[in-house]
Structures are given as C-alpha cells and as structure tokens.
mmCIF file of C-alpha atoms in Angstrom:
data_model
loop_
_atom_site.group_PDB
_atom_site.id
_atom_site.type_symbol
_atom_site.label_atom_id
_atom_site.label_comp_id
_atom_site.label_asym_id
_atom_site.label_seq_id
_atom_site.Cartn_x
_atom_site.Cartn_y
_atom_site.Cartn_z
ATOM 1 C CA UNK A 1 -43.180 -10.959 -79.221
ATOM 2 C CA UNK A 2 -41.839 -7.984 -78.390
ATOM 3 C CA UNK A 3 -45.062 -5.789 -77.614
ATOM 4 C CA UNK A 4 -45.967 -9.171 -75.373
ATOM 5 C CA UNK A 5 -43.011 -8.793 -73.310
ATOM 6 C CA UNK A 6 -43.711 -5.148 -72.572
ATOM 7 C CA UNK A 7 -47.371 -6.469 -71.603
ATOM 8 C CA UNK A 8 -45.765 -8.753 -69.334
ATOM 9 C CA UNK A 9 -43.564 -6.281 -67.346
ATOM 10 C CA UNK A 10 -46.313 -3.680 -67.554
ATOM 11 C CA UNK A 11 -48.448 -5.809 -65.929
ATOM 12 C CA UNK A 12 -45.677 -7.104 -62.943
ATOM 13 C CA UNK A 13 -45.032 -3.960 -62.345
ATOM 14 C CA UNK A 14 -48.439 -2.446 -61.852
ATOM 15 C CA UNK A 15 -48.878 -5.679 -59.901
ATOM 16 C CA UNK A 16 -45.653 -5.248 -57.620
ATOM 17 C CA UNK A 17 -46.801 -1.123 -57.502
ATOM 18 C CA UNK A 18 -50.406 -2.467 -55.941
ATOM 19 C CA UNK A 19 -48.938 -5.150 -53.543
ATOM 20 C CA UNK A 20 -46.415 -2.078 -52.018
ATOM 21 C CA UNK A 21 -49.469 0.342 -51.598
ATOM 22 C CA UNK A 22 -51.241 -2.240 -50.028
ATOM 23 C CA UNK A 23 -48.277 -3.134 -47.653
ATOM 24 C CA UNK A 24 -47.887 1.054 -46.913
ATOM 25 C CA UNK A 25 -50.741 1.383 -44.835
ATOM 26 C CA UNK A 26 -52.451 -0.802 -42.451
ATOM 27 C CA UNK A 27 -53.339 -4.340 -43.186
ATOM 28 C CA UNK A 28 -57.298 -4.469 -43.714
ATOM 29 C CA UNK A 29 -59.369 -6.700 -41.447
ATOM 30 C CA UNK A 30 -62.211 -9.208 -41.812
ATOM 31 C CA UNK A 31 -64.092 -8.264 -38.448
ATOM 32 C CA UNK A 32 -65.828 -5.481 -38.268
ATOM 33 C CA UNK A 33 -63.323 -4.501 -35.203
ATOM 34 C CA UNK A 34 -61.144 -6.530 -33.649
ATOM 35 C CA UNK A 35 -61.054 -6.689 -29.814
ATOM 36 C CA UNK A 36 -57.977 -7.523 -27.782
ATOM 37 C CA UNK A 37 -57.517 -11.059 -25.567
ATOM 38 C CA UNK A 38 -59.026 -11.438 -22.264
ATOM 39 C CA UNK A 39 -61.298 -8.077 -22.799
ATOM 40 C CA UNK A 40 -65.140 -7.911 -20.966
ATOM 41 C CA UNK A 41 -67.614 -8.148 -23.146
ATOM 42 C CA UNK A 42 -68.178 -5.772 -25.554
ATOM 43 C CA UNK A 43 -70.048 -2.461 -25.241
ATOM 44 C CA UNK A 44 -70.019 1.238 -25.585
ATOM 45 C CA UNK A 45 -67.349 1.304 -23.813
ATOM 46 C CA UNK A 46 -65.122 0.100 -26.070
ATOM 47 C CA UNK A 47 -65.348 2.031 -28.697
ATOM 48 C CA UNK A 48 -64.913 5.523 -26.248
ATOM 49 C CA UNK A 49 -61.467 7.390 -25.571
ATOM 50 C CA UNK A 50 -61.934 9.186 -22.820
ATOM 51 C CA UNK A 51 -58.546 10.704 -22.384
ATOM 52 C CA UNK A 52 -58.940 14.250 -24.243
ATOM 53 C CA UNK A 53 -61.174 15.066 -21.370
ATOM 54 C CA UNK A 54 -57.998 16.644 -19.391
ATOM 55 C CA UNK A 55 -58.221 19.560 -21.959
ATOM 56 C CA UNK A 56 -61.399 21.053 -20.894
ATOM 57 C CA UNK A 57 -60.985 23.941 -18.673
ATOM 58 C CA UNK A 58 -57.054 23.121 -18.539
ATOM 59 C CA UNK A 59 -54.588 25.973 -18.800
ATOM 60 C CA UNK A 60 -52.467 26.102 -21.308
ATOM 61 C CA UNK A 61 -49.131 23.288 -20.825
ATOM 62 C CA UNK A 62 -45.962 25.617 -19.648
ATOM 63 C CA UNK A 63 -44.165 23.607 -22.875
ATOM 64 C CA UNK A 64 -45.265 21.835 -26.126
ATOM 65 C CA UNK A 65 -47.798 18.946 -25.411
ATOM 66 C CA UNK A 66 -48.873 16.367 -27.504
ATOM 67 C CA UNK A 67 -51.735 14.342 -26.327
ATOM 68 C CA UNK A 68 -52.509 11.376 -27.944
ATOM 69 C CA UNK A 69 -55.314 8.713 -29.267
ATOM 70 C CA UNK A 70 -53.399 6.636 -30.956
ATOM 71 C CA UNK A 71 -53.546 2.315 -30.782
ATOM 72 C CA UNK A 72 -51.696 2.460 -27.774
ATOM 73 C CA UNK A 73 -53.846 4.489 -25.764
ATOM 74 C CA UNK A 74 -57.103 3.142 -27.445
ATOM 75 C CA UNK A 75 -57.246 -0.350 -28.634
ATOM 76 C CA UNK A 76 -60.625 -0.257 -30.245
ATOM 77 C CA UNK A 77 -58.450 1.657 -33.159
ATOM 78 C CA UNK A 78 -56.794 -1.411 -34.219
ATOM 79 C CA UNK A 79 -57.568 -2.315 -37.903
ATOM 80 C CA UNK A 80 -59.494 1.041 -38.487
ATOM 81 C CA UNK A 81 -56.372 2.967 -40.092
ATOM 82 C CA UNK A 82 -57.226 6.036 -37.885
ATOM 83 C CA UNK A 83 -55.384 7.588 -35.242
ATOM 84 C CA UNK A 84 -56.024 11.464 -33.477
ATOM 85 C CA UNK A 85 -53.520 13.738 -31.675
ATOM 86 C CA UNK A 86 -54.025 17.226 -29.599
ATOM 87 C CA UNK A 87 -51.145 19.478 -30.414
ATOM 88 C CA UNK A 88 -50.914 22.340 -27.290
ATOM 89 C CA UNK A 89 -48.442 24.979 -28.436
ATOM 90 C CA UNK A 90 -47.127 28.261 -25.610
ATOM 91 C CA UNK A 91 -46.251 31.327 -26.721
ATOM 92 C CA UNK A 92 -43.031 30.667 -29.210
ATOM 93 C CA UNK A 93 -43.173 27.090 -28.607
ATOM 94 C CA UNK A 94 -41.642 24.536 -31.819
ATOM 95 C CA UNK A 95 -43.065 20.821 -32.384
ATOM 96 C CA UNK A 96 -39.436 20.323 -33.882
ATOM 97 C CA UNK A 97 -38.993 18.079 -37.231
ATOM 98 C CA UNK A 98 -40.159 14.821 -37.552
ATOM 99 C CA UNK A 99 -40.993 12.182 -39.628
ATOM 100 C CA UNK A 100 -44.302 9.771 -39.112
ATOM 101 C CA UNK A 101 -43.227 6.723 -41.427
ATOM 102 C CA UNK A 102 -46.760 5.085 -41.544
ATOM 103 C CA UNK A 103 -48.999 7.673 -42.402
ATOM 104 C CA UNK A 104 -50.106 10.896 -43.625
ATOM 105 C CA UNK A 105 -50.943 14.112 -40.987
ATOM 106 C CA UNK A 106 -53.893 16.157 -41.697
ATOM 107 C CA UNK A 107 -53.496 18.893 -39.161
ATOM 108 C CA UNK A 108 -56.550 21.217 -38.501
ATOM 109 C CA UNK A 109 -55.725 24.643 -36.009
ATOM 110 C CA UNK A 110 -58.392 25.914 -33.380
ATOM 111 C CA UNK A 111 -56.419 28.515 -32.212
ATOM 112 C CA UNK A 112 -53.661 30.850 -32.513
ATOM 113 C CA UNK A 113 -51.569 30.988 -35.230
ATOM 114 C CA UNK A 114 -49.038 28.384 -36.505
ATOM 115 C CA UNK A 115 -45.806 28.399 -39.152
ATOM 116 C CA UNK A 116 -45.540 24.950 -40.586
ATOM 117 C CA UNK A 117 -43.402 23.326 -42.794
ATOM 118 C CA UNK A 118 -42.229 20.290 -44.825
ATOM 119 C CA UNK A 119 -39.555 19.208 -46.505
ATOM 120 C CA UNK A 120 -39.719 16.941 -49.544
ATOM 121 C CA UNK A 121 -37.087 13.977 -50.452
ATOM 122 C CA UNK A 122 -35.605 16.146 -52.787
ATOM 123 C CA UNK A 123 -35.025 18.399 -49.837
ATOM 124 C CA UNK A 124 -37.232 21.459 -50.903
ATOM 125 C CA UNK A 125 -38.868 23.177 -48.150
ATOM 126 C CA UNK A 126 -42.362 24.087 -48.488
ATOM 127 C CA UNK A 127 -43.446 26.432 -45.197
ATOM 128 C CA UNK A 128 -47.143 28.391 -44.332
ATOM 129 C CA UNK A 129 -48.386 30.412 -42.248
ATOM 130 C CA UNK A 130 -51.514 28.956 -40.479
ATOM 131 C CA UNK A 131 -54.660 31.208 -39.093
ATOM 132 C CA UNK A 132 -57.474 29.868 -37.493
ATOM 133 C CA UNK A 133 -59.598 27.400 -39.552
ATOM 134 C CA UNK A 134 -57.010 26.350 -41.615
ATOM 135 C CA UNK A 135 -55.756 22.676 -42.205
ATOM 136 C CA UNK A 136 -52.946 21.373 -43.579
ATOM 137 C CA UNK A 137 -51.235 17.955 -45.034
ATOM 138 C CA UNK A 138 -47.860 16.336 -43.700
ATOM 139 C CA UNK A 139 -47.892 13.415 -46.499
ATOM 140 C CA UNK A 140 -46.345 10.566 -45.164
ATOM 141 C CA UNK A 141 -42.775 9.972 -44.278
ATOM 142 C CA UNK A 142 -41.729 13.586 -44.963
ATOM 143 C CA UNK A 143 -39.619 15.784 -42.754
ATOM 144 C CA UNK A 144 -42.057 18.647 -40.934
ATOM 145 C CA UNK A 145 -42.556 20.611 -37.758
ATOM 146 C CA UNK A 146 -44.878 22.920 -36.594
ATOM 147 C CA UNK A 147 -44.100 26.688 -34.929
ATOM 148 C CA UNK A 148 -46.194 28.804 -33.183
ATOM 149 C CA UNK A 149 -44.948 32.527 -34.410
ATOM 150 C CA UNK A 150 -47.174 34.376 -31.011
ATOM 151 C CA UNK A 151 -44.695 34.848 -28.185
ATOM 152 C CA UNK A 152 -47.329 35.596 -26.173
ATOM 153 C CA UNK A 153 -50.666 33.765 -27.324
ATOM 154 C CA UNK A 154 -50.784 29.738 -27.402
ATOM 155 C CA UNK A 155 -51.785 27.759 -29.883
ATOM 156 C CA UNK A 156 -53.595 24.425 -30.124
ATOM 157 C CA UNK A 157 -54.360 22.172 -33.319
ATOM 158 C CA UNK A 158 -55.803 18.346 -33.881
ATOM 159 C CA UNK A 159 -54.264 16.080 -36.474
ATOM 160 C CA UNK A 160 -55.684 13.370 -37.488
ATOM 161 C CA UNK A 161 -53.560 10.257 -38.956
ATOM 162 C CA UNK A 162 -54.139 7.643 -41.420
ATOM 163 C CA UNK A 163 -53.252 4.958 -39.124
ATOM 164 C CA UNK A 164 -54.024 3.439 -36.231
ATOM 165 C CA UNK A 165 -49.828 3.533 -35.056
ATOM 166 C CA UNK A 166 -48.412 6.219 -37.227
ATOM 167 C CA UNK A 167 -45.053 6.631 -35.434
ATOM 168 C CA UNK A 168 -42.944 9.457 -34.655
ATOM 169 C CA UNK A 169 -38.918 9.603 -35.241
ATOM 170 C CA UNK A 170 -38.215 13.270 -33.628
ATOM 171 C CA UNK A 171 -34.801 14.529 -35.644
ATOM 172 C CA UNK A 172 -33.127 16.234 -32.841
ATOM 173 C CA UNK A 173 -33.744 13.149 -30.566
ATOM 174 C CA UNK A 174 -33.144 9.978 -33.427
ATOM 175 C CA UNK A 175 -29.328 11.727 -34.446
ATOM 176 C CA UNK A 176 -28.158 13.351 -30.901
ATOM 177 C CA UNK A 177 -30.034 10.935 -28.178
ATOM 178 C CA UNK A 178 -29.363 7.625 -29.244
ATOM 179 C CA UNK A 179 -26.059 6.056 -29.224
ATOM 180 C CA UNK A 180 -24.144 6.693 -32.664
ATOM 181 C CA UNK A 181 -20.650 7.669 -31.676
ATOM 182 C CA UNK A 182 -19.901 11.238 -31.429
ATOM 183 C CA UNK A 183 -16.984 11.016 -33.446
ATOM 184 C CA UNK A 184 -19.582 9.729 -36.627
ATOM 185 C CA UNK A 185 -21.947 12.763 -35.930
ATOM 186 C CA UNK A 186 -18.795 15.260 -35.568
ATOM 187 C CA UNK A 187 -17.988 14.094 -38.725
ATOM 188 C CA UNK A 188 -21.252 13.648 -40.739
ATOM 189 C CA UNK A 189 -21.799 17.200 -39.576
ATOM 190 C CA UNK A 190 -18.631 18.457 -40.395
ATOM 191 C CA UNK A 191 -18.156 20.213 -36.955
ATOM 192 C CA UNK A 192 -15.795 18.834 -33.839
ATOM 193 C CA UNK A 193 -16.764 16.459 -31.105
ATOM 194 C CA UNK A 194 -16.903 19.273 -28.345
ATOM 195 C CA UNK A 195 -19.709 20.762 -30.511
ATOM 196 C CA UNK A 196 -21.732 17.553 -30.770
ATOM 197 C CA UNK A 197 -21.681 17.274 -27.390
ATOM 198 C CA UNK A 198 -22.410 20.248 -26.482
ATOM 199 C CA UNK A 199 -25.863 19.849 -28.805
ATOM 200 C CA UNK A 200 -26.498 16.769 -26.897
ATOM 201 C CA UNK A 201 -26.086 18.353 -23.515
ATOM 202 C CA UNK A 202 -28.767 20.829 -24.914
ATOM 203 C CA UNK A 203 -31.229 18.484 -25.564
ATOM 204 C CA UNK A 204 -30.990 15.944 -22.640
ATOM 205 C CA UNK A 205 -32.733 19.281 -20.799
#
C-alpha cells in the first residue's frame, strides 16, 4: 500500500514538472504560422526581416548597441520560439548585467574579443574570454553580462534566443531607474541615500 502511494506521488510530481516545463517555453501553435489580423495576403515578404540591412557597411556605433529581431519587430516569429539580436560593442564597452526571463541565449562572437559571465542561483560567477568564432550559452533567467576587453577595437556578436520574446531585465535600470524608494535602496545596499542618488544620476546620462 505504501509503495502504491509513493508511485502515485511520483507520477503526480512528474506530471506537475512536465506541465511547468511546458509553461516555461513559448506555447505550441496548432497552425504552421500565425498571421496578425488585418495583414495583407501572405507571401514571401511575411517571412522576411530586413531590419539588419542597416548593419551592412555601417561604421561601429559610439556606444553599445543591440539590434533585435523579436516578435515586436518581426511578427512572423509569433509561435516559432526563436528570435535573434546583433550586439555591437565599441572598444571597452559593456552590456550591463541583465536577465532574459523567457529564454536561454546562445551567443556567437563574430568579431573582436569579449569577456562574458553568468551568475547562477548560488551566486557563483562563471566567466570566459571569447575569441572570434566562439560560442557561449547563457541559461534562461540567469544574470549575465558581456564586456569588450579591447579598448581600441570594436566587437560584434549574434545572439539566438529560444523564444520569440525573450524579454530583457536590466539590473541597473530595474534597481535604480524605477520608483523603488531611495530609502529602501539605501538599506538594501547598506549605504546612504546620497550615494543612491549619485548612482541614479549617473545612470540617467
């Protein structure tokens, strides 16, 4: 009798875990693709994204820049569980610590060198210095960053995401550029309100 109860608990736990895994990714669709209401008849243009053309022949940007191809920019991605971004790093620039709550990120370094890092849920930091042609995986939901280690040379990378809308939560902006009170932040960071205000002022530029 006890073994039957354990079997039932195991089956229920397995079913619950399966349901939760399903919820953690983009939902499956029951058609080949999803066309937004009011769209013109579907042809090859619907499946084509031309937003990356602006990269061709363009000089490197003056500050870190991300060019996205997500559901917001490319409606044909709806239901396809995939999106991409091109990351451009001027010399010495950084993509500050952030998370993607709905997708893992697979980064491919095309040009230059990057130091990358992730922090797991035990607060352990994993870092790596990437060379051209290297790839690095950022697991879903974990805090991570990228830094151009060469102050004189730009770097460029392409990131693929396992969601049409991975989302981005910037740690500095979320903490210091929202309406969390200065008093709460000062207590949380064990500092004073004037220091918090200086940090906010720096992020405003």
